PDB file of C-alpha atoms in Angstrom:
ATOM      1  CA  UNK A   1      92.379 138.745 107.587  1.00  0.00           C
ATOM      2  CA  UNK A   2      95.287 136.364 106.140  1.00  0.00           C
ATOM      3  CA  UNK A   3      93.874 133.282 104.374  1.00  0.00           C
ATOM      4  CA  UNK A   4      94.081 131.361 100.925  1.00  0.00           C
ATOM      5  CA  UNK A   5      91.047 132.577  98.303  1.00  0.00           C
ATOM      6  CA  UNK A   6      89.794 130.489  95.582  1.00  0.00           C
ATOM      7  CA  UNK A   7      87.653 132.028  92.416  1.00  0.00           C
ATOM      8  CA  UNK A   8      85.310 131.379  91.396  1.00  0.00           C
ATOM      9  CA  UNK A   9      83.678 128.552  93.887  1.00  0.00           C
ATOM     10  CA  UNK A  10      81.413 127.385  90.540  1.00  0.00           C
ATOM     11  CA  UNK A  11      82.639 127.153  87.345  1.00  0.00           C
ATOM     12  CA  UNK A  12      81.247 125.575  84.589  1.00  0.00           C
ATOM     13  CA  UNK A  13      83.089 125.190  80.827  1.00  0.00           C
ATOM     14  CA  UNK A  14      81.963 123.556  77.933  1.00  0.00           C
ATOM     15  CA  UNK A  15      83.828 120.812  76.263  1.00  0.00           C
ATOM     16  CA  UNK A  16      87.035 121.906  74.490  1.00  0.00           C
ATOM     17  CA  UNK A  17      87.543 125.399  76.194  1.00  0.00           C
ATOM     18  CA  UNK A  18      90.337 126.130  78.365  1.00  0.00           C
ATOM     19  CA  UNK A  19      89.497 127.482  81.923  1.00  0.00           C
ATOM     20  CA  UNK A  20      91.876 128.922  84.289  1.00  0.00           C
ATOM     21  CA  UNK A  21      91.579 128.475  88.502  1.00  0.00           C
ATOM     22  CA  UNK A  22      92.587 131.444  90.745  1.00  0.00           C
ATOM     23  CA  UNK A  23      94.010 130.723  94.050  1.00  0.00           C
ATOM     24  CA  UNK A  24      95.536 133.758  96.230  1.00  0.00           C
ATOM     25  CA  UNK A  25      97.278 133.701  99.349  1.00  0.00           C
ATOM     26  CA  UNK A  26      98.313 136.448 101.949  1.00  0.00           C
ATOM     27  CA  UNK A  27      99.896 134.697 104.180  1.00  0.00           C
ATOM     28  CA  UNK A  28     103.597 134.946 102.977  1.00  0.00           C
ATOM     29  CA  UNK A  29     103.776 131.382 102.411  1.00  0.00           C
ATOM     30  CA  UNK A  30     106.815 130.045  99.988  1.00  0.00           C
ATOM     31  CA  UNK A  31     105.186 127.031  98.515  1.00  0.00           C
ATOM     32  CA  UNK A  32     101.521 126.418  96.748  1.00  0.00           C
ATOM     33  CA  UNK A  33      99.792 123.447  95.611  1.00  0.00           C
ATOM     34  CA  UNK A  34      96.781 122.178  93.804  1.00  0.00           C
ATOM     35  CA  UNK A  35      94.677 119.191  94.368  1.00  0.00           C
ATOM     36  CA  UNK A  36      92.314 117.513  92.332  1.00  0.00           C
ATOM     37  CA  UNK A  37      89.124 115.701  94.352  1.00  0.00           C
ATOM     38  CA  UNK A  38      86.964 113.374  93.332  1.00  0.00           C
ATOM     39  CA  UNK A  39      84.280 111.611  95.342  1.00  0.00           C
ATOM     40  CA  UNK A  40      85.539 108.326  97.080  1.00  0.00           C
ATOM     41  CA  UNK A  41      89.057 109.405  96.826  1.00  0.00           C
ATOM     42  CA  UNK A  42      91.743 111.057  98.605  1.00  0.00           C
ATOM     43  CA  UNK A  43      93.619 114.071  96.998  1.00  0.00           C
ATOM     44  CA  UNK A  44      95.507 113.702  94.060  1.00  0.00           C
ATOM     45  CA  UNK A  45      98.574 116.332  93.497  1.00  0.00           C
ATOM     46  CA  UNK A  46      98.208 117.932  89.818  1.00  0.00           C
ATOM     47  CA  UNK A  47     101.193 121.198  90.238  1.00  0.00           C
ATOM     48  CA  UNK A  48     102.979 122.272  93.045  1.00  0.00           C
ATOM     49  CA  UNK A  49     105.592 125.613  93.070  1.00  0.00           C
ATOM     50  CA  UNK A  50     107.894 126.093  96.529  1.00  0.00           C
ATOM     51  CA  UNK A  51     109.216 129.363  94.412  1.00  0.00           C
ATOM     52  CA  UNK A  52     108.589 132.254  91.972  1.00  0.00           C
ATOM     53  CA  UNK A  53     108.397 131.272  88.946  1.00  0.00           C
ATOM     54  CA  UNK A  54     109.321 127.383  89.555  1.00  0.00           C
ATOM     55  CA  UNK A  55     107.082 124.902  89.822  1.00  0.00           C
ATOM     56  CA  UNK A  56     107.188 120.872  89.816  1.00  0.00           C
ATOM     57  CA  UNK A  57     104.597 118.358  88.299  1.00  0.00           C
ATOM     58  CA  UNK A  58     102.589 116.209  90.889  1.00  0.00           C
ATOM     59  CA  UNK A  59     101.221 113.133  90.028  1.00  0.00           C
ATOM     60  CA  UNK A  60      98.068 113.903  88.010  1.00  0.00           C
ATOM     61  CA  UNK A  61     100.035 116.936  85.471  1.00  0.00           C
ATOM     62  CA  UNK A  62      98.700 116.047  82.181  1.00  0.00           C
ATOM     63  CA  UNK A  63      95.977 118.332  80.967  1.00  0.00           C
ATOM     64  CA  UNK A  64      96.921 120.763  83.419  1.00  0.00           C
ATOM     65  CA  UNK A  65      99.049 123.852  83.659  1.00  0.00           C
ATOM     66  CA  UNK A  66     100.253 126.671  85.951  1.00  0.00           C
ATOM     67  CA  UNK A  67     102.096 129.810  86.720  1.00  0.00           C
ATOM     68  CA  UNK A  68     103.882 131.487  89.471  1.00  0.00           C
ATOM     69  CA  UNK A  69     104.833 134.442  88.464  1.00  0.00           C
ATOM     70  CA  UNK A  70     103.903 136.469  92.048  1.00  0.00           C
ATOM     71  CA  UNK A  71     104.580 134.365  95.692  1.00  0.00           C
ATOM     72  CA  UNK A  72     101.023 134.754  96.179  1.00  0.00           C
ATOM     73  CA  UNK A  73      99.343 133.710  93.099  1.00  0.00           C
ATOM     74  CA  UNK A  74      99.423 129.908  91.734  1.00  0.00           C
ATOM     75  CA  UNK A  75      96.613 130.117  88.719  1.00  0.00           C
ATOM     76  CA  UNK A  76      95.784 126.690  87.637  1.00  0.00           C
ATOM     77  CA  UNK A  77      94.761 126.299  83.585  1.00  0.00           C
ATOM     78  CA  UNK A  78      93.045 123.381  82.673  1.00  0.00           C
ATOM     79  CA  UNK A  79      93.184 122.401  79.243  1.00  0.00           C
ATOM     80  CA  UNK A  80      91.243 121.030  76.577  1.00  0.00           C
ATOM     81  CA  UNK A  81      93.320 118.334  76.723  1.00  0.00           C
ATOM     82  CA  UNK A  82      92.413 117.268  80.370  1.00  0.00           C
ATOM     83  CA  UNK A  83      89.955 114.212  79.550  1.00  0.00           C
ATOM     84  CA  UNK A  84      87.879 114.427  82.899  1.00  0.00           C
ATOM     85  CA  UNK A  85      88.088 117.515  84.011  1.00  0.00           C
ATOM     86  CA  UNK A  86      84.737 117.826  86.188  1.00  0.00           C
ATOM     87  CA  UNK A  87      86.470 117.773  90.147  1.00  0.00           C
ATOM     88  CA  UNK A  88      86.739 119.720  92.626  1.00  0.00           C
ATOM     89  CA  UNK A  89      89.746 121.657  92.790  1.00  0.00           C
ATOM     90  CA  UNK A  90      91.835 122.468  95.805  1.00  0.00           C
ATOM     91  CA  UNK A  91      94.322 125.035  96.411  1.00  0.00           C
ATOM     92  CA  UNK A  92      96.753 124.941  99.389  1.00  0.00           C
ATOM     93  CA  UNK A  93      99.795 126.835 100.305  1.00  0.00           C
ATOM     94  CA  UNK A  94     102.365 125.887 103.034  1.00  0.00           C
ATOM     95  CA  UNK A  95     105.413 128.186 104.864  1.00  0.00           C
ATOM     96  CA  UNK A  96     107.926 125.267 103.940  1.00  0.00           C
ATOM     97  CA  UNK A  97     109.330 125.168 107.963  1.00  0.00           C
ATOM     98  CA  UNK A  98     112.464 123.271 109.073  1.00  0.00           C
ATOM     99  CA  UNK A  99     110.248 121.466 111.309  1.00  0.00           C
ATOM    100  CA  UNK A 100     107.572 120.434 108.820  1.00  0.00           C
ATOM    101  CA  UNK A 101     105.078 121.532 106.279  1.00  0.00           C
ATOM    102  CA  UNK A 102     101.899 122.169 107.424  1.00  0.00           C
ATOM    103  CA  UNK A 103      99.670 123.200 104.408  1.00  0.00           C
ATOM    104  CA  UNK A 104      96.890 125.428 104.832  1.00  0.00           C
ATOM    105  CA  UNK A 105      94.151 125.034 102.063  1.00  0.00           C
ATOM    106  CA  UNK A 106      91.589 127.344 100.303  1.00  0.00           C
ATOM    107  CA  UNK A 107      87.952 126.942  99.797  1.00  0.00           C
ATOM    108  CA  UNK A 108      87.488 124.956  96.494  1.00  0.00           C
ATOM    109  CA  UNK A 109      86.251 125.672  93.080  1.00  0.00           C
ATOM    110  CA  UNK A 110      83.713 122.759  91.828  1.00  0.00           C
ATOM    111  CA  UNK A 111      84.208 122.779  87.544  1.00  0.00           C
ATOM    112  CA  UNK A 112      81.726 121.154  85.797  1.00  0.00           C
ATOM    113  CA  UNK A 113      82.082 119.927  81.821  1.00  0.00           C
ATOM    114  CA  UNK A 114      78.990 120.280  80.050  1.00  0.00           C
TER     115      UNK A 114
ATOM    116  CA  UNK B   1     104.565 106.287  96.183  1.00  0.00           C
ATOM    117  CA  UNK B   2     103.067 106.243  99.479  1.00  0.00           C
ATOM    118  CA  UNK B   3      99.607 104.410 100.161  1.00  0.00           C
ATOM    119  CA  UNK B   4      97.757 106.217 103.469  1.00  0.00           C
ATOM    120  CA  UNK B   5      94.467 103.859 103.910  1.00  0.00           C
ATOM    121  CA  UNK B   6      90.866 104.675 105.843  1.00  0.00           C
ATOM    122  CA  UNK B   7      87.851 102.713 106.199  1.00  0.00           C
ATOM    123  CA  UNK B   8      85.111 105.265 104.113  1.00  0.00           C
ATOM    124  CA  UNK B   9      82.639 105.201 106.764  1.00  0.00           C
ATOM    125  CA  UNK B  10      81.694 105.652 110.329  1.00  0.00           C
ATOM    126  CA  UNK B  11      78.467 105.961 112.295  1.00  0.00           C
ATOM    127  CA  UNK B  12      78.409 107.044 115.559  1.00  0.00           C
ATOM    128  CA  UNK B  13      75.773 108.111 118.300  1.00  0.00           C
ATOM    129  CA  UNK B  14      76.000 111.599 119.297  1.00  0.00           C
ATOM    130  CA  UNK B  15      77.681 111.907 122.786  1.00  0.00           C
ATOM    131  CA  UNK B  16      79.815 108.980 122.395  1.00  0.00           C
ATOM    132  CA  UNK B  17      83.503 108.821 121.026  1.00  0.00           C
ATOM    133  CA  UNK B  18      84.810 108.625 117.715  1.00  0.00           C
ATOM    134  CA  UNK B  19      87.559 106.453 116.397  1.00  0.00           C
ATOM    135  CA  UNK B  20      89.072 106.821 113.143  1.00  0.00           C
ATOM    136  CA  UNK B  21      91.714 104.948 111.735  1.00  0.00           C
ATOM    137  CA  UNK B  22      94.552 105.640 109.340  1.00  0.00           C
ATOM    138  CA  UNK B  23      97.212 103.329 108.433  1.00  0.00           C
ATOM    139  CA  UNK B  24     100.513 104.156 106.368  1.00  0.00           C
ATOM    140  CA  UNK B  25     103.484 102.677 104.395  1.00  0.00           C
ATOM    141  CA  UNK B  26     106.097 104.520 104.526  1.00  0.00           C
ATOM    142  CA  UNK B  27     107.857 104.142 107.851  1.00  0.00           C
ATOM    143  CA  UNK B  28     110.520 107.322 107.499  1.00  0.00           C
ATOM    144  CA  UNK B  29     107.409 109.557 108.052  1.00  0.00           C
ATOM    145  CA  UNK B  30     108.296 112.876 109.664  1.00  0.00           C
ATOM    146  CA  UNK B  31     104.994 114.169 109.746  1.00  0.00           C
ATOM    147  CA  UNK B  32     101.268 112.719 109.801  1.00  0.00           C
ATOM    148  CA  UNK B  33      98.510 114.776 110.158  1.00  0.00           C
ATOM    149  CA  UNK B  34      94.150 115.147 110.681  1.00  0.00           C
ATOM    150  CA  UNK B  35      92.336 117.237 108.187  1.00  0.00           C
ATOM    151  CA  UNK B  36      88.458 117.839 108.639  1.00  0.00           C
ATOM    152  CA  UNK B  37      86.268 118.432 105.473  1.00  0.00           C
ATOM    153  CA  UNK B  38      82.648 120.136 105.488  1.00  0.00           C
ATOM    154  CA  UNK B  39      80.400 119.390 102.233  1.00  0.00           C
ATOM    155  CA  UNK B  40      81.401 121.606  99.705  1.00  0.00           C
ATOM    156  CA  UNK B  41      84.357 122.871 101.353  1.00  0.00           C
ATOM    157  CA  UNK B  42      88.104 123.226 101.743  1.00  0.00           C
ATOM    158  CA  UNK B  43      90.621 121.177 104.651  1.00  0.00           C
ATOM    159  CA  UNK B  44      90.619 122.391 107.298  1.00  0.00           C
ATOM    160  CA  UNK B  45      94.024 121.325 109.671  1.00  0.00           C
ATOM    161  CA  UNK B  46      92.207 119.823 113.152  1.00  0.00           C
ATOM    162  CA  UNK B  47      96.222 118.207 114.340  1.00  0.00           C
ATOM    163  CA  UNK B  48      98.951 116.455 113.425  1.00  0.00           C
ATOM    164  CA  UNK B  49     101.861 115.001 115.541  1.00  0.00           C
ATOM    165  CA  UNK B  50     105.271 114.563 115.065  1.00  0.00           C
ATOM    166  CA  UNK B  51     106.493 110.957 114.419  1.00  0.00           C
ATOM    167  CA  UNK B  52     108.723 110.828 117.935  1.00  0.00           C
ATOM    168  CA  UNK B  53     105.421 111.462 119.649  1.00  0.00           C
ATOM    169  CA  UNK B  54     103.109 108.528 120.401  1.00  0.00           C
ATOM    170  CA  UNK B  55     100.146 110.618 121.359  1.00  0.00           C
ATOM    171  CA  UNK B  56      98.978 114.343 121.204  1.00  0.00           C
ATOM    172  CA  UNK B  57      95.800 115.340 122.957  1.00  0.00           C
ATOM    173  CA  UNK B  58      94.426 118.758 122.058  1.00  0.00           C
ATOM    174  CA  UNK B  59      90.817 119.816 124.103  1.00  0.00           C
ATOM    175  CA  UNK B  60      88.372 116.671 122.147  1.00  0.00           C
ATOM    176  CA  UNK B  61      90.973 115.351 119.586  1.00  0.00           C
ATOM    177  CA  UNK B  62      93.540 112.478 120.818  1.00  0.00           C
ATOM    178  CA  UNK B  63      95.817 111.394 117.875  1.00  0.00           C
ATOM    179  CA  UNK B  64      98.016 107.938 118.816  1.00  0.00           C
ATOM    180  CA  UNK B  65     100.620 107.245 116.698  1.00  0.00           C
ATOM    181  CA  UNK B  66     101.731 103.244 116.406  1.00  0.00           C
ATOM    182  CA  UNK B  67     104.901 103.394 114.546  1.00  0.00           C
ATOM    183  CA  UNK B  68     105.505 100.087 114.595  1.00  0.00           C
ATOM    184  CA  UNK B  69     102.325  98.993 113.199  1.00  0.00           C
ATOM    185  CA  UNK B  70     102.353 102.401 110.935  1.00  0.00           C
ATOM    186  CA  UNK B  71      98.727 103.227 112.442  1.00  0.00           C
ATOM    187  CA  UNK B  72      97.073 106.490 113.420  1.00  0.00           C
ATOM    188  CA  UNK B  73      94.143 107.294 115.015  1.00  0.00           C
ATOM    189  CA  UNK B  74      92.265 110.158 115.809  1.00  0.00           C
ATOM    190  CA  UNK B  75      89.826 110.244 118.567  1.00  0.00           C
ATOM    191  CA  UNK B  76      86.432 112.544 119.159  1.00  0.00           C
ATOM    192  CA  UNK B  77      85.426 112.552 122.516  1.00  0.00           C
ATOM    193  CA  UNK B  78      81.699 113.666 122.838  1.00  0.00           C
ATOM    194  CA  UNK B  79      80.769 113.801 119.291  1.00  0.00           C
ATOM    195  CA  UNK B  80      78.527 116.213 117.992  1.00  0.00           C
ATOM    196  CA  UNK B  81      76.685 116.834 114.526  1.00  0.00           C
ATOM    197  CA  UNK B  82      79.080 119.543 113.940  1.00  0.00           C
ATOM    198  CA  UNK B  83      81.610 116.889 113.875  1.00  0.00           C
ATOM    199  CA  UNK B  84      79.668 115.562 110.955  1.00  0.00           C
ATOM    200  CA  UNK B  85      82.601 115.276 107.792  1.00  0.00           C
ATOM    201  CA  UNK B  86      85.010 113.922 106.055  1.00  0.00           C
ATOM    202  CA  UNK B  87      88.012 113.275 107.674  1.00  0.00           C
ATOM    203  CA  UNK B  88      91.632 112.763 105.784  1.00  0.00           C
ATOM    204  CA  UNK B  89      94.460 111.317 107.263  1.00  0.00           C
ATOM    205  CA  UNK B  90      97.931 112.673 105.620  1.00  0.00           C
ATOM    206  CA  UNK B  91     101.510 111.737 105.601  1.00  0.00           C
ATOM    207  CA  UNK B  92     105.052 113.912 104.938  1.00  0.00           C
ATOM    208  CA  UNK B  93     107.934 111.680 104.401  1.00  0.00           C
ATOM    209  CA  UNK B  94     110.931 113.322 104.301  1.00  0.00           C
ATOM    210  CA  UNK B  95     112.645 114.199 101.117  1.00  0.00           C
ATOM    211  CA  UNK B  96     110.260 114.219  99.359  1.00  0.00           C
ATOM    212  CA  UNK B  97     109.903 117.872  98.626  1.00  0.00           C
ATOM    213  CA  UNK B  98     107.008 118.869 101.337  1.00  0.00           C
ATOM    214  CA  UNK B  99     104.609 116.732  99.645  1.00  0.00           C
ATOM    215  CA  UNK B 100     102.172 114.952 101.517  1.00  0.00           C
ATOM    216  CA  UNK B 101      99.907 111.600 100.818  1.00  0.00           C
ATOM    217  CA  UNK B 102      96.540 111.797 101.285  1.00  0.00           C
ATOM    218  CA  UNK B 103      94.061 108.636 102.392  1.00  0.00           C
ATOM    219  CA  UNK B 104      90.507 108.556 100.814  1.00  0.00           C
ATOM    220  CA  UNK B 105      88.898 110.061 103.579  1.00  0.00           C
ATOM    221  CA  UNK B 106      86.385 108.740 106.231  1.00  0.00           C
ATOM    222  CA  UNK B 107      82.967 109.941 106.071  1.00  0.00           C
ATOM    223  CA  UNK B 108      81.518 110.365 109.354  1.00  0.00           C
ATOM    224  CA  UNK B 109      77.848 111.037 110.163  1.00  0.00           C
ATOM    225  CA  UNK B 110      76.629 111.734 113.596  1.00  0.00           C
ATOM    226  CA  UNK B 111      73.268 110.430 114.756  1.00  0.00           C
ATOM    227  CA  UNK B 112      71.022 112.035 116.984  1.00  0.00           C
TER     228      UNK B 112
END
């Protein structure tokens, strides 16, 4: 059953800890994302890796950090640093095709900040 | 970067058709494509079309392309509450390393 898991779907953190986001995918795909989404508003690109152990800021990086250390695991830490950090968070991972780059996404994990 | 636009909200009478509309900026799109959100969860991919297509029909879903007025549309035929979600509208411009644009999504809420 090939697909993109998220864990855990709630997570809640108080102020000043760090938290880290799992995301794994099975499906052999080369690149990963993850999105940030708030009500009202589209997706916002925080991190996105098209290779082990590479991986390129998007356009919301600050607070935020990952790894890619295995093709099908893209853990997202966000850090005490990150001033707003209560989102939903959205993992999504893509086969990078010649013919275009259809990305596939997981189920979401909802942080809260107390 | 590029701006992808939606109006937030749509009503519609179950039964009838849906149209939702997307418009974009960036006219060296390859790709543009329809992603469906339920509450609380992920995207899920409903179509997307290649930008030398002007239309793509698949079973409900119609998706016109306008490239010369940079607008999309996708169209529900015989909308049901299922259909009841968010819908985002994304583009892929090329060279831009795979990433895409997302609009705000349109919320749309069936009515019995």
């Amino acid at each position: 059953d090939g697909g993109i898991t998220q864990s855990p779907k709630y997570l809640f953190r108080k102020e000043g800890q760090n938290v880290t986001l799992s995301c794994e995918q099975n499906l052999n795909h080369d690149a990963m994302y993850w999105y940030r989404q708030d009500p009202g508003q589209g997706l916002r690109l925080i991190y996105y890796s098209q290779i082990v152990n590479d991986f390129q800021k998007g356009d919301i990086a600050e607070g935020y950090s990952v790894s890619r250390e295995k093709k099908e695991s893209f853990p997202l830490t966000v850090t005490s640093a990150q001033k707003n950090p209560t989102a939903f968070y959205l993992c999504a991972s893509s086969p990078l095709a010649e013919w275009g780059d259809t990305q596939y996404f997981g189920p979401g994990t909802r942080l809260t900040v107390l | 970067g590029e701006d992808v636009e939606q109006s937030l909200f749509l009503s519609v009478r179950e039964g009838d058709s849906s149209v939702i509309n997307c418009t974009y900026t960036d006219s060296s799109s390859t790709y543009l494509y329809w992603y469906k959100q339920e509450p609380g969860a992920g995207l899920q991919l409903l179509t997307y079309i290649f930008s030398n297509m002007d239309m793509k029909q698949d079973q409900r879903l119609t998706v016109l392309l306008n490239k010369k007025d940079k607008h999309l549309s996708l169209r529900i035929a015989d909308t049901q509450t299922g259909d009841s979600a968010i819908y985002f509208c994304a583009e892929e411009a090329p060279g831009d390393d795979y990433k895409l644009s997302f609009g705000a999504g349109t919320t749309v809420t069936v009515r019995a």
